[in-house]
Amino acid sequence: MTVTPDASDRVVRTAYQRAVADYWNKEKDPVNLRLGDVDGLYHHHYGIGDWDPAVLDGPESTRDERIVQELHRLESAQADVLLDHLGAVAPGHRLLDSGCGRGGTSIMANQRFGCRVDGVSISESQVAFAESQARRRGVDDKVAYHFRNMLHTGLPTASFHGIWNNESTMYVDLFPLFAEYSRLLVHGGRYVCITGCYNDVTGGRSKAVSRIDEHYTCNIHSRGAYFKALAAHGLVPINVVDLTAATIPYWELRAKSSLATGIEEPFLTAYREGSFHYLLIAADRV
């Protein structure tokens, strides 16, 4: 993928967006790459569900490999839950993976529904990587990735039956984001996000949540901010699922692996103390 400087400036419009793009252009975190190497589905999100205690048994020499495989299974389980909430998707429909990362969930959506999937990211390196994966799998005629900004994609109005964000909304202002999705979705189309959000009841970001922000160069929103922004743009929640308890095992297992980065403790602290929630929100365009 060749991107001219002028094109880059049109996509990445602010100093903060440039900092985020630079972070992900340079990112080579084994948490993402080693897990993706398990089966070629490269995710940029976390996992849900209980892990198999058997991964800690057996030969010590292969223990870490078993943990890595189990962490990746939990990641893909999270993506499957997100896709479950997109509702009825037909092969002739079109879906948007907004903030697609290295494209793993886009591939899963195409495998499940057989429809066209577009992914957008402000990271040129992520887009190039995702494109290579689609070509390797022979699905680049149905799965396409674009160097574009989720706040102003330039994609056609009312052209998508489903849109999702999988742990990427904390990098943008929610009001312009949901305005763009309201434009892109057909009437009755479905928006789904899975996100970490801080608890309004506890009164602002806790110390643990602030550490997560600093680690990922992001700006975690409050739980209430999502529902205010959705309502302002004709996106009516049909399902809200608290996944907080379901994601804690992922972080407990990751802390036992060679992939631990130190951010595991703030996540576990924030979830356990109730200052942070892991939510799935599904909303229909009305």
GROMACS .gro file of C-alpha atoms in nm:
model
  286
    1MET     CA    1   0.000   0.000   0.000
    2THR     CA    2   0.147   0.334  -0.108
    3VAL     CA    3   0.025   0.646   0.072
    4THR     CA    4   0.135   0.996  -0.029
    5PRO     CA    5   0.206   1.258   0.239
    6ASP     CA    6  -0.096   1.461   0.126
    7ALA     CA    7  -0.322   1.158   0.158
    8SER     CA    8  -0.186   1.088   0.504
    9ASP     CA    9  -0.262   1.445   0.615
   10ARG     CA   10  -0.621   1.411   0.493
   11VAL     CA   11  -0.671   1.096   0.702
   12VAL     CA   12  -0.478   1.187   1.016
   13ARG     CA   13  -0.591   1.541   1.093
   14THR     CA   14  -0.479   1.626   1.447
   15ALA     CA   15  -0.166   1.597   1.659
   16TYR     CA   16  -0.339   1.344   1.883
   17GLN     CA   17  -0.447   1.131   1.587
   18ARG     CA   18  -0.088   1.143   1.460
   19ALA     CA   19   0.037   1.022   1.799
   20VAL     CA   20  -0.211   0.733   1.792
   21ALA     CA   21  -0.123   0.646   1.432
   22ASP     CA   22   0.249   0.656   1.512
   23TYR     CA   23   0.195   0.428   1.812
   24TRP     CA   24   0.017   0.163   1.605
   25ASN     CA   25   0.248   0.200   1.305
   26LYS     CA   26   0.542   0.112   1.528
   27GLU     CA   27   0.365  -0.144   1.746
   28LYS     CA   28   0.513  -0.495   1.732
   29ASP     CA   29   0.371  -0.621   2.060
   30PRO     CA   30   0.406  -1.001   2.096
   31VAL     CA   31   0.068  -0.998   2.271
   32ASN     CA   32  -0.086  -0.926   1.931
   33LEU     CA   33   0.161  -1.098   1.699
   34ARG     CA   34   0.228  -1.423   1.886
   35LEU     CA   35  -0.139  -1.477   1.955
   36GLY     CA   36  -0.225  -1.413   1.591
   37ASP     CA   37   0.043  -1.658   1.480
   38VAL     CA   38  -0.164  -1.937   1.637
   39ASP     CA   39  -0.405  -1.950   1.341
   40GLY     CA   40  -0.343  -1.635   1.134
   41LEU     CA   41  -0.626  -1.431   1.288
   42TYR     CA   42  -0.461  -1.120   1.428
   43HIS     CA   43  -0.671  -0.939   1.686
   44HIS     CA   44  -0.629  -0.615   1.878
   45HIS     CA   45  -0.870  -0.686   2.159
   46TYR     CA   46  -0.895  -0.895   2.473
   47GLY     CA   47  -1.073  -1.219   2.554
   48ILE     CA   48  -1.373  -1.352   2.743
   49GLY     CA   49  -1.465  -1.680   2.905
   50ASP     CA   50  -1.308  -1.925   3.146
   51TRP     CA   51  -0.973  -2.072   3.054
   52ASP     CA   52  -0.894  -2.439   3.068
   53PRO     CA   53  -0.691  -2.519   3.383
   54ALA     CA   54  -0.521  -2.798   3.188
   55VAL     CA   55  -0.301  -2.539   3.013
   56LEU     CA   56  -0.103  -2.507   3.337
   57ASP     CA   57  -0.047  -2.883   3.355
   58GLY     CA   58   0.185  -3.090   3.146
   59PRO     CA   59   0.547  -3.030   3.048
   60GLU     CA   60   0.694  -2.703   3.172
   61SER     CA   61   0.877  -2.663   2.838
   62THR     CA   62   0.547  -2.617   2.649
   63ARG     CA   63   0.346  -2.444   2.921
   64ASP     CA   64   0.378  -2.096   2.773
   65GLU     CA   65   0.281  -2.220   2.428
   66ARG     CA   66  -0.037  -2.371   2.574
   67ILE     CA   67  -0.117  -2.043   2.751
   68VAL     CA   68  -0.068  -1.845   2.429
   69GLN     CA   69  -0.303  -2.076   2.241
   70GLU     CA   70  -0.564  -2.046   2.516
   71LEU     CA   71  -0.539  -1.665   2.526
   72HIS     CA   72  -0.597  -1.657   2.151
   73ARG     CA   73  -0.898  -1.886   2.186
   74LEU     CA   74  -1.047  -1.640   2.437
   75GLU     CA   75  -0.979  -1.349   2.199
   76SER     CA   76  -1.161  -1.520   1.914
   77ALA     CA   77  -1.445  -1.611   2.151
   78GLN     CA   78  -1.485  -1.239   2.224
   79ALA     CA   79  -1.502  -1.161   1.851
   80ASP     CA   80  -1.761  -1.435   1.803
   81VAL     CA   81  -1.981  -1.281   2.072
   82LEU     CA   82  -1.958  -0.944   1.897
   83LEU     CA   83  -2.056  -1.100   1.563
   84ASP     CA   84  -2.347  -1.282   1.731
   85HIS     CA   85  -2.499  -0.940   1.807
   86LEU     CA   86  -2.494  -0.809   1.449
   87GLY     CA   87  -2.829  -0.976   1.389
   88ALA     CA   88  -2.935  -1.122   1.054
   89VAL     CA   89  -2.660  -1.061   0.798
   90ALA     CA   90  -2.705  -1.184   0.440
   91PRO     CA   91  -2.430  -1.255   0.184
   92GLY     CA   92  -2.538  -0.947  -0.012
   93HIS     CA   93  -2.492  -0.713   0.283
   94ARG     CA   94  -2.188  -0.501   0.362
   95LEU     CA   95  -2.019  -0.467   0.699
   96LEU     CA   96  -1.768  -0.218   0.838
   97ASP     CA   97  -1.493  -0.308   1.086
   98SER     CA   98  -1.413   0.037   1.219
   99GLY     CA   99  -1.069   0.063   1.377
  100CYS     CA  100  -0.992  -0.279   1.230
  101GLY     CA  101  -0.637  -0.327   1.357
  102ARG     CA  102  -0.470  -0.616   1.176
  103GLY     CA  103  -0.808  -0.735   1.051
  104GLY     CA  104  -0.884  -1.057   1.238
  105THR     CA  105  -1.250  -0.986   1.310
  106SER     CA  106  -1.310  -0.879   0.950
  107ILE     CA  107  -1.188  -1.221   0.833
  108MET     CA  108  -1.411  -1.396   1.087
  109ALA     CA  109  -1.715  -1.194   0.974
  110ASN     CA  110  -1.660  -1.287   0.610
  111GLN     CA  111  -1.616  -1.653   0.706
  112ARG     CA  112  -1.941  -1.649   0.901
  113PHE     CA  113  -2.168  -1.440   0.677
  114GLY     CA  114  -2.008  -1.465   0.332
  115CYS     CA  115  -2.060  -1.093   0.278
  116ARG     CA  116  -1.831  -0.803   0.187
  117VAL     CA  117  -1.641  -0.656   0.481
  118ASP     CA  118  -1.448  -0.330   0.482
  119GLY     CA  119  -1.199  -0.236   0.752
  120VAL     CA  120  -1.065   0.111   0.826
  121SER     CA  121  -0.764   0.219   1.032
  122ILE     CA  122  -0.545   0.529   1.064
  123SER     CA  123  -0.242   0.301   1.091
  124GLU     CA  124  -0.087   0.246   0.748
  125SER     CA  125   0.113  -0.051   0.872
  126GLN     CA  126  -0.198  -0.219   1.013
  127VAL     CA  127  -0.382  -0.174   0.684
  128ALA     CA  128  -0.091  -0.318   0.484
  129PHE     CA  129  -0.065  -0.615   0.721
  130ALA     CA  130  -0.441  -0.682   0.705
  131GLU     CA  131  -0.438  -0.661   0.325
  132SER     CA  132  -0.163  -0.922   0.312
  133GLN     CA  133  -0.367  -1.156   0.532
  134ALA     CA  134  -0.675  -1.120   0.312
  135ARG     CA  135  -0.466  -1.200   0.004
  136ARG     CA  136  -0.304  -1.499   0.174
  137ARG     CA  137  -0.649  -1.638   0.256
  138GLY     CA  138  -0.781  -1.566  -0.093
  139VAL     CA  139  -1.062  -1.340   0.031
  140ASP     CA  140  -0.932  -1.001  -0.083
  141ASP     CA  141  -1.221  -0.983  -0.330
  142LYS     CA  142  -1.461  -0.977  -0.033
  143VAL     CA  143  -1.251  -0.830   0.251
  144ALA     CA  144  -1.089  -0.491   0.189
  145TYR     CA  145  -0.893  -0.263   0.421
  146HIS     CA  146  -0.860   0.112   0.388
  147PHE     CA  147  -0.630   0.378   0.528
  148ARG     CA  148  -0.911   0.601   0.649
  149ASN     CA  149  -1.027   0.779   0.960
  150MET     CA  150  -1.332   0.633   1.134
  151LEU     CA  151  -1.459   0.986   1.206
  152HIS     CA  152  -1.478   1.073   0.837
  153THR     CA  153  -1.449   0.756   0.631
  154GLY     CA  154  -1.555   0.899   0.295
  155LEU     CA  155  -1.752   0.577   0.237
  156PRO     CA  156  -2.099   0.592   0.078
  157THR     CA  157  -2.403   0.700   0.281
  158ALA     CA  158  -2.646   0.424   0.387
  159SER     CA  159  -2.423   0.152   0.245
  160PHE     CA  160  -2.369  -0.070   0.550
  161HIS     CA  161  -2.602  -0.312   0.726
  162GLY     CA  162  -2.365  -0.349   1.019
  163ILE     CA  163  -2.076  -0.161   1.178
  164TRP     CA  164  -1.865  -0.248   1.479
  165ASN     CA  165  -1.587  -0.117   1.697
  166ASN     CA  166  -1.392  -0.373   1.890
  167GLU     CA  167  -1.202  -0.181   2.159
  168SER     CA  168  -1.126   0.123   1.943
  169THR     CA  169  -1.380   0.388   2.051
  170MET     CA  170  -1.151   0.514   2.327
  171TYR     CA  171  -0.936   0.684   2.063
  172VAL     CA  172  -1.204   0.923   1.934
  173ASP     CA  173  -1.480   1.163   2.037
  174LEU     CA  174  -1.804   0.963   2.047
  175PHE     CA  175  -2.037   1.232   1.910
  176PRO     CA  176  -1.871   1.272   1.567
  177LEU     CA  177  -1.809   0.897   1.559
  178PHE     CA  178  -2.174   0.805   1.600
  179ALA     CA  179  -2.278   1.082   1.362
  180GLU     CA  180  -2.065   0.912   1.097
  181TYR     CA  181  -2.217   0.572   1.171
  182SER     CA  182  -2.568   0.715   1.157
  183ARG     CA  183  -2.479   0.838   0.807
  184LEU     CA  184  -2.324   0.508   0.696
  185LEU     CA  185  -2.590   0.267   0.827
  186VAL     CA  186  -2.906   0.176   0.641
  187HIS     CA  187  -3.232   0.228   0.828
  188GLY     CA  188  -3.256  -0.061   1.071
  189GLY     CA  189  -2.884  -0.134   1.043
  190ARG     CA  190  -2.700  -0.255   1.350
  191TYR     CA  191  -2.405  -0.104   1.536
  192VAL     CA  192  -2.213  -0.310   1.792
  193CYS     CA  193  -1.923  -0.214   2.012
  194ILE     CA  194  -1.725  -0.387   2.281
  195THR     CA  195  -1.539  -0.142   2.496
  196GLY     CA  196  -1.390  -0.070   2.831
  197CYS     CA  197  -1.554   0.229   2.999
  198TYR     CA  198  -1.516   0.389   3.338
  199ASN     CA  199  -1.797   0.379   3.591
  200ASP     CA  200  -1.986   0.710   3.622
  201VAL     CA  201  -2.097   0.612   3.972
  202THR     CA  202  -1.740   0.614   4.106
  203GLY     CA  203  -1.692   0.972   3.982
  204GLY     CA  204  -1.429   0.988   3.712
  205ARG     CA  205  -1.131   0.781   3.612
  206SER     CA  206  -0.972   0.580   3.887
  207LYS     CA  207  -0.595   0.555   3.922
  208ALA     CA  208  -0.602   0.213   3.754
  209VAL     CA  209  -0.809   0.341   3.458
  210SER     CA  210  -0.572   0.637   3.419
  211ARG     CA  211  -0.281   0.395   3.396
  212ILE     CA  212  -0.456   0.211   3.114
  213ASP     CA  213  -0.510   0.541   2.931
  214GLU     CA  214  -0.143   0.628   2.964
  215HIS     CA  215  -0.024   0.285   2.852
  216TYR     CA  216  -0.228   0.284   2.530
  217THR     CA  217  -0.231   0.660   2.453
  218CYS     CA  218  -0.610   0.652   2.469
  219ASN     CA  219  -0.893   0.842   2.640
  220ILE     CA  220  -1.137   0.599   2.801
  221HIS     CA  221  -1.495   0.728   2.805
  222SER     CA  222  -1.752   0.693   3.080
  223ARG     CA  223  -2.031   0.438   3.052
  224GLY     CA  224  -2.291   0.716   3.031
  225ALA     CA  225  -2.109   0.894   2.748
  226TYR     CA  226  -2.184   0.603   2.513
  227PHE     CA  227  -2.558   0.615   2.569
  228LYS     CA  228  -2.576   0.994   2.538
  229ALA     CA  229  -2.388   0.992   2.208
  230LEU     CA  230  -2.586   0.699   2.068
  231ALA     CA  231  -2.920   0.865   2.153
  232ALA     CA  232  -2.810   1.191   1.991
  233HIS     CA  233  -2.760   1.016   1.657
  234GLY     CA  234  -3.058   0.786   1.618
  235LEU     CA  235  -2.883   0.475   1.745
  236VAL     CA  236  -3.114   0.297   1.988
  237PRO     CA  237  -2.966   0.024   2.212
  238ILE     CA  238  -3.132  -0.313   2.171
  239ASN     CA  239  -2.891  -0.509   2.388
  240VAL     CA  240  -2.636  -0.421   2.655
  241VAL     CA  241  -2.421  -0.697   2.803
  242ASP     CA  242  -2.184  -0.653   3.095
  243LEU     CA  243  -1.882  -0.866   3.007
  244THR     CA  244  -1.672  -0.753   3.302
  245ALA     CA  245  -1.682  -1.082   3.494
  246ALA     CA  246  -1.627  -1.275   3.171
  247THR     CA  247  -1.305  -1.090   3.084
  248ILE     CA  248  -1.131  -1.116   3.423
  249PRO     CA  249  -1.014  -1.477   3.358
  250TYR     CA  250  -0.837  -1.362   3.040
  251TRP     CA  251  -0.634  -1.107   3.237
  252GLU     CA  252  -0.559  -1.358   3.512
  253LEU     CA  253  -0.421  -1.604   3.257
  254ARG     CA  254  -0.229  -1.339   3.064
  255ALA     CA  255  -0.055  -1.237   3.387
  256LYS     CA  256   0.080  -1.593   3.408
  257SER     CA  257   0.227  -1.584   3.056
  258SER     CA  258   0.551  -1.464   2.900
  259LEU     CA  259   0.339  -1.201   2.722
  260ALA     CA  260   0.261  -1.010   3.042
  261THR     CA  261   0.348  -0.641   3.005
  262GLY     CA  262   0.259  -0.509   3.348
  263ILE     CA  263  -0.073  -0.359   3.235
  264GLU     CA  264  -0.252  -0.672   3.357
  265GLU     CA  265  -0.257  -0.548   3.717
  266PRO     CA  266  -0.433  -0.215   3.640
  267PHE     CA  267  -0.697  -0.398   3.435
  268LEU     CA  268  -0.759  -0.652   3.711
  269THR     CA  269  -0.765  -0.384   3.979
  270ALA     CA  270  -1.006  -0.162   3.785
  271TYR     CA  271  -1.244  -0.447   3.705
  272ARG     CA  272  -1.241  -0.589   4.057
  273GLU     CA  273  -1.291  -0.255   4.232
  274GLY     CA  274  -1.580  -0.165   4.000
  275SER     CA  275  -1.427   0.151   3.853
  276PHE     CA  276  -1.413  -0.002   3.504
  277HIS     CA  277  -1.662  -0.204   3.301
  278TYR     CA  278  -1.627  -0.419   2.990
  279LEU     CA  279  -1.948  -0.366   2.792
  280LEU     CA  280  -2.105  -0.488   2.473
  281ILE     CA  281  -2.359  -0.243   2.330
  282ALA     CA  282  -2.576  -0.327   2.028
  283ALA     CA  283  -2.787  -0.048   1.880
  284ASP     CA  284  -3.018  -0.014   1.580
  285ARG     CA  285  -3.023   0.280   1.339
  286VAL     CA  286  -3.371   0.436   1.346
   0.00000   0.00000   0.00000
